[in-house]
C-alpha cells in the first residue's frame, strides 16, 4: 500500500524546470490519443491540472478531482473553482456522467486499484475513454524519489492491461513519455528534447511513464452487494450523459 503524494510537493515539482519539461513530454505523448469529443465532459483524477489546462478547450465542462489524502489546489487561477477534494473510490458523480477521464498521479497511490478503476467505469459514459498515466516499472524515473513518478507503485504494460480488462475496459492505444533521465541540473535539461526523440526510437521500453487509452464497454453488469447497499451515496454533481453531445442525442433517439 502506498501513501498519496502531497499537494505541495506536486505543485513545487510542476513549477520547477524539471517539472515543466516533464509536463511538456507527457503532453506531447497525450496529444495523439486525444481524439475530439464534441462538447465533452472531462474529468481529471489525481493531480491532472497541469494537463487539463492544455486539453480542456472545447469542453462543455472540466473538473479536477483530487484525493483527500493528497490535498487540493485552487484551479483554475482567477476563475470559478473547478477542483474538489474527494474520495476517488466513491466520487460524487452520477453513473455515466462524464465523457473522458484523465487519471494521473492517482493509480500508483491507490490502496485498492481495482476499486478505483471500477469507480472510473461507473462514472464514465458508454463509449467514453479513460486515459491513464502511471510510472513505468522498467523506467528510470521510478528509481528516483525527487519526482512524484518515483513514489507509489509503478506499473508494467501487462499489469495495466490486466487491470483494465478485469473491469471490461478495452485498451485502445498506448504511448510513453519521459525518455530522458530526471536531471536535477537545469543545464542538462537542454538535452531533454533530443533525448526524448532518440529514446522513442531506441529505448521506448525504458520510458519513465506508460500511457494507455481504454474505452468503456457496454456489456458489463454491476452486481449489487450488501456493502454497496449500505454505502452512503453522495449527491451527484453531474447527471448521466452519453459520450459527448452526439452520443447523448443518439441515446435519446433510441429511448423514443
PDB file of C-alpha atoms in Angstrom:
ATOM      1  CA  UNK A   1       0.000   0.000   0.000  1.00  0.00           C
ATOM      2  CA  UNK A   2       1.356   3.421  -0.956  1.00  0.00           C
ATOM      3  CA  UNK A   3       0.593   6.804   0.515  1.00  0.00           C
ATOM      4  CA  UNK A   4      -0.642   9.657  -1.630  1.00  0.00           C
ATOM      5  CA  UNK A   5       1.658  12.311  -2.985  1.00  0.00           C
ATOM      6  CA  UNK A   6       1.474  15.635  -1.174  1.00  0.00           C
ATOM      7  CA  UNK A   7      -0.135  18.557  -2.979  1.00  0.00           C
ATOM      8  CA  UNK A   8       2.691  20.910  -2.006  1.00  0.00           C
ATOM      9  CA  UNK A   9       5.315  18.565  -3.434  1.00  0.00           C
ATOM     10  CA  UNK A  10       3.299  18.169  -6.648  1.00  0.00           C
ATOM     11  CA  UNK A  11       2.864  21.920  -7.075  1.00  0.00           C
ATOM     12  CA  UNK A  12       6.548  22.531  -6.407  1.00  0.00           C
ATOM     13  CA  UNK A  13       7.593  19.848  -8.878  1.00  0.00           C
ATOM     14  CA  UNK A  14       5.451  21.155 -11.741  1.00  0.00           C
ATOM     15  CA  UNK A  15       6.685  24.693 -11.076  1.00  0.00           C
ATOM     16  CA  UNK A  16      10.317  23.558 -11.353  1.00  0.00           C
ATOM     17  CA  UNK A  17      12.309  23.387 -14.632  1.00  0.00           C
ATOM     18  CA  UNK A  18      12.265  19.570 -14.469  1.00  0.00           C
ATOM     19  CA  UNK A  19       8.507  19.528 -13.860  1.00  0.00           C
ATOM     20  CA  UNK A  20       7.824  21.909 -16.744  1.00  0.00           C
ATOM     21  CA  UNK A  21       9.932  19.737 -19.049  1.00  0.00           C
ATOM     22  CA  UNK A  22       8.206  16.561 -17.816  1.00  0.00           C
ATOM     23  CA  UNK A  23       4.734  18.069 -18.374  1.00  0.00           C
ATOM     24  CA  UNK A  24       5.730  19.026 -21.911  1.00  0.00           C
ATOM     25  CA  UNK A  25       6.944  15.473 -22.624  1.00  0.00           C
ATOM     26  CA  UNK A  26       3.763  13.862 -21.288  1.00  0.00           C
ATOM     27  CA  UNK A  27       1.507  16.366 -23.076  1.00  0.00           C
ATOM     28  CA  UNK A  28       3.184  15.567 -26.400  1.00  0.00           C
ATOM     29  CA  UNK A  29       2.553  11.868 -25.782  1.00  0.00           C
ATOM     30  CA  UNK A  30      -1.089  12.544 -24.841  1.00  0.00           C
ATOM     31  CA  UNK A  31      -1.845  14.586 -27.969  1.00  0.00           C
ATOM     32  CA  UNK A  32      -2.142  11.616 -30.406  1.00  0.00           C
ATOM     33  CA  UNK A  33      -4.582   9.905 -28.011  1.00  0.00           C
ATOM     34  CA  UNK A  34      -6.789  12.968 -27.552  1.00  0.00           C
ATOM     35  CA  UNK A  35      -9.481  12.347 -30.184  1.00  0.00           C
ATOM     36  CA  UNK A  36     -12.021  15.182 -30.282  1.00  0.00           C
ATOM     37  CA  UNK A  37     -15.289  14.650 -28.398  1.00  0.00           C
ATOM     38  CA  UNK A  38     -17.944  17.255 -29.134  1.00  0.00           C
ATOM     39  CA  UNK A  39     -18.992  19.182 -26.014  1.00  0.00           C
ATOM     40  CA  UNK A  40     -17.299  16.623 -23.785  1.00  0.00           C
ATOM     41  CA  UNK A  41     -17.352  16.448 -20.027  1.00  0.00           C
ATOM     42  CA  UNK A  42     -13.763  15.977 -18.932  1.00  0.00           C
ATOM     43  CA  UNK A  43     -12.655  14.804 -15.501  1.00  0.00           C
ATOM     44  CA  UNK A  44      -9.116  14.831 -14.144  1.00  0.00           C
ATOM     45  CA  UNK A  45      -8.366  12.344 -11.364  1.00  0.00           C
ATOM     46  CA  UNK A  46      -5.354  12.597  -9.090  1.00  0.00           C
ATOM     47  CA  UNK A  47      -3.264  15.644  -9.971  1.00  0.00           C
ATOM     48  CA  UNK A  48      -4.182  16.421 -13.559  1.00  0.00           C
ATOM     49  CA  UNK A  49      -4.387  20.216 -13.613  1.00  0.00           C
ATOM     50  CA  UNK A  50      -1.077  20.784 -15.480  1.00  0.00           C
ATOM     51  CA  UNK A  51      -2.584  18.739 -18.321  1.00  0.00           C
ATOM     52  CA  UNK A  52      -6.237  19.761 -18.114  1.00  0.00           C
ATOM     53  CA  UNK A  53      -5.171  23.328 -18.798  1.00  0.00           C
ATOM     54  CA  UNK A  54      -3.752  22.129 -22.130  1.00  0.00           C
ATOM     55  CA  UNK A  55      -6.621  19.876 -23.212  1.00  0.00           C
ATOM     56  CA  UNK A  56      -9.825  21.450 -21.847  1.00  0.00           C
ATOM     57  CA  UNK A  57     -10.524  23.534 -24.957  1.00  0.00           C
ATOM     58  CA  UNK A  58     -13.962  22.769 -26.391  1.00  0.00           C
ATOM     59  CA  UNK A  59     -15.202  21.029 -23.235  1.00  0.00           C
ATOM     60  CA  UNK A  60     -18.735  21.556 -22.011  1.00  0.00           C
ATOM     61  CA  UNK A  61     -17.203  21.423 -18.557  1.00  0.00           C
ATOM     62  CA  UNK A  62     -13.958  20.278 -16.978  1.00  0.00           C
ATOM     63  CA  UNK A  63     -13.461  19.189 -13.372  1.00  0.00           C
ATOM     64  CA  UNK A  64     -10.432  18.167 -11.328  1.00  0.00           C
ATOM     65  CA  UNK A  65     -10.952  15.655  -8.508  1.00  0.00           C
ATOM     66  CA  UNK A  66      -8.053  15.245  -6.086  1.00  0.00           C
ATOM     67  CA  UNK A  67      -7.707  12.512  -3.436  1.00  0.00           C
ATOM     68  CA  UNK A  68      -8.460  13.525   0.125  1.00  0.00           C
ATOM     69  CA  UNK A  69      -5.099  12.178   1.305  1.00  0.00           C
ATOM     70  CA  UNK A  70      -3.241  14.289  -1.245  1.00  0.00           C
ATOM     71  CA  UNK A  71      -4.839  17.677  -0.786  1.00  0.00           C
ATOM     72  CA  UNK A  72      -6.117  20.074  -3.419  1.00  0.00           C
ATOM     73  CA  UNK A  73      -5.094  23.301  -5.077  1.00  0.00           C
ATOM     74  CA  UNK A  74      -7.293  26.078  -6.394  1.00  0.00           C
ATOM     75  CA  UNK A  75      -7.752  25.695 -10.145  1.00  0.00           C
ATOM     76  CA  UNK A  76      -8.035  27.468 -12.494  1.00  0.00           C
ATOM     77  CA  UNK A  77      -6.448  30.671 -11.243  1.00  0.00           C
ATOM     78  CA  UNK A  78      -8.685  33.722 -11.414  1.00  0.00           C
ATOM     79  CA  UNK A  79     -11.767  31.740 -12.481  1.00  0.00           C
ATOM     80  CA  UNK A  80     -14.614  29.918 -10.720  1.00  0.00           C
ATOM     81  CA  UNK A  81     -13.308  26.947  -8.758  1.00  0.00           C
ATOM     82  CA  UNK A  82     -13.395  23.605 -10.587  1.00  0.00           C
ATOM     83  CA  UNK A  83     -11.448  21.423  -8.168  1.00  0.00           C
ATOM     84  CA  UNK A  84     -12.801  19.198  -5.414  1.00  0.00           C
ATOM     85  CA  UNK A  85     -11.279  17.107  -2.652  1.00  0.00           C
ATOM     86  CA  UNK A  86     -12.936  13.683  -2.854  1.00  0.00           C
ATOM     87  CA  UNK A  87     -12.630  10.025  -2.057  1.00  0.00           C
ATOM     88  CA  UNK A  88     -11.751   8.924  -5.586  1.00  0.00           C
ATOM     89  CA  UNK A  89     -13.126   5.439  -4.979  1.00  0.00           C
ATOM     90  CA  UNK A  90     -16.563   6.976  -4.183  1.00  0.00           C
ATOM     91  CA  UNK A  91     -16.887  10.035  -6.396  1.00  0.00           C
ATOM     92  CA  UNK A  92     -19.838  12.460  -6.082  1.00  0.00           C
ATOM     93  CA  UNK A  93     -20.948  11.881  -9.681  1.00  0.00           C
ATOM     94  CA  UNK A  94     -23.876  10.099 -11.240  1.00  0.00           C
ATOM     95  CA  UNK A  95     -23.471   6.991 -13.374  1.00  0.00           C
ATOM     96  CA  UNK A  96     -22.313   7.640 -16.961  1.00  0.00           C
ATOM     97  CA  UNK A  97     -21.882  11.346 -16.296  1.00  0.00           C
ATOM     98  CA  UNK A  98     -18.513  12.172 -17.913  1.00  0.00           C
ATOM     99  CA  UNK A  99     -17.131  11.538 -21.396  1.00  0.00           C
ATOM    100  CA  UNK A 100     -13.418  11.331 -20.717  1.00  0.00           C
ATOM    101  CA  UNK A 101     -11.224  10.763 -17.662  1.00  0.00           C
ATOM    102  CA  UNK A 102      -7.560  11.664 -17.405  1.00  0.00           C
ATOM    103  CA  UNK A 103      -6.026   9.766 -14.488  1.00  0.00           C
ATOM    104  CA  UNK A 104      -2.514  10.807 -13.440  1.00  0.00           C
ATOM    105  CA  UNK A 105      -0.784  10.652 -10.046  1.00  0.00           C
ATOM    106  CA  UNK A 106      -3.685   8.503  -8.863  1.00  0.00           C
ATOM    107  CA  UNK A 107      -3.449   4.795  -9.692  1.00  0.00           C
ATOM    108  CA  UNK A 108       0.067   4.331  -8.299  1.00  0.00           C
ATOM    109  CA  UNK A 109      -1.131   5.653  -4.922  1.00  0.00           C
ATOM    110  CA  UNK A 110      -4.470   3.806  -4.782  1.00  0.00           C
ATOM    111  CA  UNK A 111      -4.985   1.493  -1.820  1.00  0.00           C
ATOM    112  CA  UNK A 112      -7.390  -0.516  -3.977  1.00  0.00           C
ATOM    113  CA  UNK A 113      -6.602  -0.122  -7.698  1.00  0.00           C
ATOM    114  CA  UNK A 114      -9.479  -2.385  -8.705  1.00  0.00           C
ATOM    115  CA  UNK A 115     -12.000  -0.229  -6.819  1.00  0.00           C
ATOM    116  CA  UNK A 116     -10.592   2.937  -8.378  1.00  0.00           C
ATOM    117  CA  UNK A 117     -10.883   1.559 -11.919  1.00  0.00           C
ATOM    118  CA  UNK A 118     -14.383   0.232 -11.174  1.00  0.00           C
ATOM    119  CA  UNK A 119     -15.439   3.695  -9.991  1.00  0.00           C
ATOM    120  CA  UNK A 120     -13.983   5.244 -13.145  1.00  0.00           C
ATOM    121  CA  UNK A 121     -16.031   2.746 -15.190  1.00  0.00           C
ATOM    122  CA  UNK A 122     -19.187   3.711 -13.284  1.00  0.00           C
ATOM    123  CA  UNK A 123     -18.979   7.460 -13.898  1.00  0.00           C
ATOM    124  CA  UNK A 124     -17.733   7.168 -17.483  1.00  0.00           C
ATOM    125  CA  UNK A 125     -20.322   7.359 -20.257  1.00  0.00           C
ATOM    126  CA  UNK A 126     -20.853   4.410 -22.632  1.00  0.00           C
ATOM    127  CA  UNK A 127     -18.189   4.624 -25.304  1.00  0.00           C
ATOM    128  CA  UNK A 128     -16.206   7.146 -23.259  1.00  0.00           C
ATOM    129  CA  UNK A 129     -12.471   6.895 -22.793  1.00  0.00           C
ATOM    130  CA  UNK A 130     -10.180   6.570 -19.805  1.00  0.00           C
ATOM    131  CA  UNK A 131      -6.573   7.733 -20.210  1.00  0.00           C
ATOM    132  CA  UNK A 132      -4.201   6.516 -17.511  1.00  0.00           C
ATOM    133  CA  UNK A 133      -0.663   7.809 -16.956  1.00  0.00           C
ATOM    134  CA  UNK A 134       1.448   5.802 -14.487  1.00  0.00           C
ATOM    135  CA  UNK A 135       5.122   5.375 -13.625  1.00  0.00           C
ATOM    136  CA  UNK A 136       6.655   2.603 -15.714  1.00  0.00           C
ATOM    137  CA  UNK A 137       8.092  -0.322 -13.779  1.00  0.00           C
ATOM    138  CA  UNK A 138      11.123  -0.554 -16.092  1.00  0.00           C
ATOM    139  CA  UNK A 139      11.656   3.192 -16.328  1.00  0.00           C
ATOM    140  CA  UNK A 140      14.496   5.181 -14.798  1.00  0.00           C
ATOM    141  CA  UNK A 141      12.117   7.731 -13.235  1.00  0.00           C
ATOM    142  CA  UNK A 142      10.588   5.117 -10.910  1.00  0.00           C
ATOM    143  CA  UNK A 143      14.020   4.733  -9.265  1.00  0.00           C
ATOM    144  CA  UNK A 144      14.471   8.372  -8.232  1.00  0.00           C
ATOM    145  CA  UNK A 145      12.422   9.917  -5.449  1.00  0.00           C
ATOM    146  CA  UNK A 146      12.972  13.586  -6.283  1.00  0.00           C
ATOM    147  CA  UNK A 147       9.977  13.469  -8.672  1.00  0.00           C
ATOM    148  CA  UNK A 148       6.397  12.277  -7.979  1.00  0.00           C
ATOM    149  CA  UNK A 149       6.946   9.495 -10.528  1.00  0.00           C
ATOM    150  CA  UNK A 150       9.418   7.906  -8.110  1.00  0.00           C
ATOM    151  CA  UNK A 151       6.726   7.352  -5.468  1.00  0.00           C
ATOM    152  CA  UNK A 152       3.901   4.856  -5.263  1.00  0.00           C
ATOM    153  CA  UNK A 153       3.585   1.616  -7.175  1.00  0.00           C
ATOM    154  CA  UNK A 154       4.982   1.551 -10.733  1.00  0.00           C
ATOM    155  CA  UNK A 155       3.137  -0.497 -13.357  1.00  0.00           C
ATOM    156  CA  UNK A 156       4.079  -2.558 -16.391  1.00  0.00           C
ATOM    157  CA  UNK A 157       2.040  -2.631 -19.590  1.00  0.00           C
ATOM    158  CA  UNK A 158       0.828  -6.165 -18.926  1.00  0.00           C
ATOM    159  CA  UNK A 159      -0.254  -5.334 -15.354  1.00  0.00           C
ATOM    160  CA  UNK A 160      -2.134  -2.247 -16.500  1.00  0.00           C
ATOM    161  CA  UNK A 161      -3.800  -4.143 -19.353  1.00  0.00           C
ATOM    162  CA  UNK A 162      -4.939  -6.891 -16.996  1.00  0.00           C
ATOM    163  CA  UNK A 163      -6.366  -4.390 -14.515  1.00  0.00           C
ATOM    164  CA  UNK A 164      -8.355  -2.534 -17.182  1.00  0.00           C
ATOM    165  CA  UNK A 165      -9.662  -5.680 -18.851  1.00  0.00           C
ATOM    166  CA  UNK A 166     -10.836  -7.026 -15.496  1.00  0.00           C
ATOM    167  CA  UNK A 167     -13.184  -4.013 -15.389  1.00  0.00           C
ATOM    168  CA  UNK A 168     -14.210  -4.636 -19.036  1.00  0.00           C
ATOM    169  CA  UNK A 169     -12.333  -1.650 -20.375  1.00  0.00           C
ATOM    170  CA  UNK A 170     -10.906  -2.264 -23.830  1.00  0.00           C
ATOM    171  CA  UNK A 171      -7.330  -0.963 -24.258  1.00  0.00           C
ATOM    172  CA  UNK A 172      -7.339   1.144 -27.402  1.00  0.00           C
ATOM    173  CA  UNK A 173      -3.983   2.915 -27.730  1.00  0.00           C
ATOM    174  CA  UNK A 174      -0.618   3.162 -25.985  1.00  0.00           C
ATOM    175  CA  UNK A 175       2.008   5.830 -25.501  1.00  0.00           C
ATOM    176  CA  UNK A 176       5.083   6.557 -23.453  1.00  0.00           C
ATOM    177  CA  UNK A 177       6.945   9.620 -22.245  1.00  0.00           C
ATOM    178  CA  UNK A 178       9.868  10.742 -20.074  1.00  0.00           C
ATOM    179  CA  UNK A 179      12.534   9.015 -22.138  1.00  0.00           C
ATOM    180  CA  UNK A 180      15.226  11.304 -20.735  1.00  0.00           C
ATOM    181  CA  UNK A 181      16.735  10.948 -17.247  1.00  0.00           C
ATOM    182  CA  UNK A 182      15.255  13.082 -14.428  1.00  0.00           C
ATOM    183  CA  UNK A 183      18.097  15.599 -14.441  1.00  0.00           C
ATOM    184  CA  UNK A 184      18.488  17.696 -11.313  1.00  0.00           C
ATOM    185  CA  UNK A 185      20.707  20.255 -13.024  1.00  0.00           C
ATOM    186  CA  UNK A 186      18.949  22.886 -15.121  1.00  0.00           C
ATOM    187  CA  UNK A 187      21.823  22.967 -17.644  1.00  0.00           C
ATOM    188  CA  UNK A 188      21.266  19.298 -18.559  1.00  0.00           C
ATOM    189  CA  UNK A 189      17.564  19.791 -19.282  1.00  0.00           C
ATOM    190  CA  UNK A 190      18.532  21.422 -22.559  1.00  0.00           C
ATOM    191  CA  UNK A 191      19.247  17.911 -23.848  1.00  0.00           C
ATOM    192  CA  UNK A 192      15.829  16.563 -22.796  1.00  0.00           C
ATOM    193  CA  UNK A 193      14.004  17.145 -26.103  1.00  0.00           C
ATOM    194  CA  UNK A 194      16.753  15.478 -28.143  1.00  0.00           C
ATOM    195  CA  UNK A 195      16.933  12.523 -25.760  1.00  0.00           C
ATOM    196  CA  UNK A 196      13.148  12.200 -25.845  1.00  0.00           C
ATOM    197  CA  UNK A 197      13.155  11.910 -29.650  1.00  0.00           C
ATOM    198  CA  UNK A 198      16.032   9.443 -29.700  1.00  0.00           C
ATOM    199  CA  UNK A 199      14.552   7.446 -26.847  1.00  0.00           C
ATOM    200  CA  UNK A 200      11.243   6.922 -28.644  1.00  0.00           C
ATOM    201  CA  UNK A 201      13.182   5.156 -31.375  1.00  0.00           C
ATOM    202  CA  UNK A 202      15.848   3.254 -29.458  1.00  0.00           C
ATOM    203  CA  UNK A 203      14.733   2.653 -25.855  1.00  0.00           C
ATOM    204  CA  UNK A 204      10.927   3.087 -25.502  1.00  0.00           C
ATOM    205  CA  UNK A 205      10.858   0.093 -23.154  1.00  0.00           C
ATOM    206  CA  UNK A 206      12.614   2.264 -20.534  1.00  0.00           C
ATOM    207  CA  UNK A 207      10.194   5.198 -20.673  1.00  0.00           C
ATOM    208  CA  UNK A 208       9.507   6.919 -17.359  1.00  0.00           C
ATOM    209  CA  UNK A 209       5.724   6.680 -17.720  1.00  0.00           C
ATOM    210  CA  UNK A 210       3.400   4.444 -19.664  1.00  0.00           C
ATOM    211  CA  UNK A 211       0.152   5.849 -21.057  1.00  0.00           C
ATOM    212  CA  UNK A 212      -2.911   3.878 -22.079  1.00  0.00           C
ATOM    213  CA  UNK A 213      -6.282   4.865 -23.505  1.00  0.00           C
ATOM    214  CA  UNK A 214      -9.103   2.427 -22.786  1.00  0.00           C
ATOM    215  CA  UNK A 215     -12.731   2.540 -23.926  1.00  0.00           C
ATOM    216  CA  UNK A 216     -15.677   1.684 -21.700  1.00  0.00           C
ATOM    217  CA  UNK A 217     -17.545  -1.393 -22.858  1.00  0.00           C
ATOM    218  CA  UNK A 218     -21.313  -1.542 -22.584  1.00  0.00           C
ATOM    219  CA  UNK A 219     -21.915  -5.153 -21.589  1.00  0.00           C
ATOM    220  CA  UNK A 220     -20.612  -5.107 -18.050  1.00  0.00           C
ATOM    221  CA  UNK A 221     -23.081  -5.785 -15.249  1.00  0.00           C
ATOM    222  CA  UNK A 222     -22.561  -4.112 -11.868  1.00  0.00           C
ATOM    223  CA  UNK A 223     -23.505  -6.563  -9.076  1.00  0.00           C
ATOM    224  CA  UNK A 224     -25.451  -5.208  -6.131  1.00  0.00           C
ATOM    225  CA  UNK A 225     -23.688  -6.344  -2.972  1.00  0.00           C
ATOM    226  CA  UNK A 226     -24.632  -5.855   0.632  1.00  0.00           C
ATOM    227  CA  UNK A 227     -21.701  -3.447   1.026  1.00  0.00           C
ATOM    228  CA  UNK A 228     -22.948  -1.419  -1.918  1.00  0.00           C
ATOM    229  CA  UNK A 229     -26.412  -1.231  -0.408  1.00  0.00           C
ATOM    230  CA  UNK A 230     -25.018   0.141   2.843  1.00  0.00           C
ATOM    231  CA  UNK A 231     -22.693   2.677   1.211  1.00  0.00           C
ATOM    232  CA  UNK A 232     -23.737   6.293   1.551  1.00  0.00           C
ATOM    233  CA  UNK A 233     -24.187   7.713  -1.947  1.00  0.00           C
ATOM    234  CA  UNK A 234     -23.205  11.356  -2.393  1.00  0.00           C
ATOM    235  CA  UNK A 235     -25.485  13.657  -4.310  1.00  0.00           C
ATOM    236  CA  UNK A 236     -24.345  13.637  -7.956  1.00  0.00           C
ATOM    237  CA  UNK A 237     -22.698  16.750  -9.316  1.00  0.00           C
ATOM    238  CA  UNK A 238     -23.485  15.807 -12.918  1.00  0.00           C
ATOM    239  CA  UNK A 239     -26.434  13.967 -14.393  1.00  0.00           C
ATOM    240  CA  UNK A 240     -25.972  10.884 -16.610  1.00  0.00           C
ATOM    241  CA  UNK A 241     -24.958  11.583 -20.174  1.00  0.00           C
ATOM    242  CA  UNK A 242     -23.575   9.836 -23.213  1.00  0.00           C
ATOM    243  CA  UNK A 243     -20.076  10.175 -24.626  1.00  0.00           C
ATOM    244  CA  UNK A 244     -20.351  13.696 -25.994  1.00  0.00           C
ATOM    245  CA  UNK A 245     -23.261  15.598 -27.446  1.00  0.00           C
ATOM    246  CA  UNK A 246     -23.610  13.299 -30.462  1.00  0.00           C
ATOM    247  CA  UNK A 247     -23.840  10.184 -28.361  1.00  0.00           C
ATOM    248  CA  UNK A 248     -26.280  11.828 -25.974  1.00  0.00           C
ATOM    249  CA  UNK A 249     -28.559  12.666 -28.883  1.00  0.00           C
ATOM    250  CA  UNK A 250     -28.304   9.120 -30.203  1.00  0.00           C
ATOM    251  CA  UNK A 251     -29.259   7.685 -26.819  1.00  0.00           C
ATOM    252  CA  UNK A 252     -32.320   9.946 -26.725  1.00  0.00           C
ATOM    253  CA  UNK A 253     -33.425   8.709 -30.154  1.00  0.00           C
ATOM    254  CA  UNK A 254     -33.092   5.113 -29.030  1.00  0.00           C
ATOM    255  CA  UNK A 255     -35.256   5.769 -25.989  1.00  0.00           C
ATOM    256  CA  UNK A 256     -38.004   7.304 -28.118  1.00  0.00           C
TER     257      UNK A 256
END
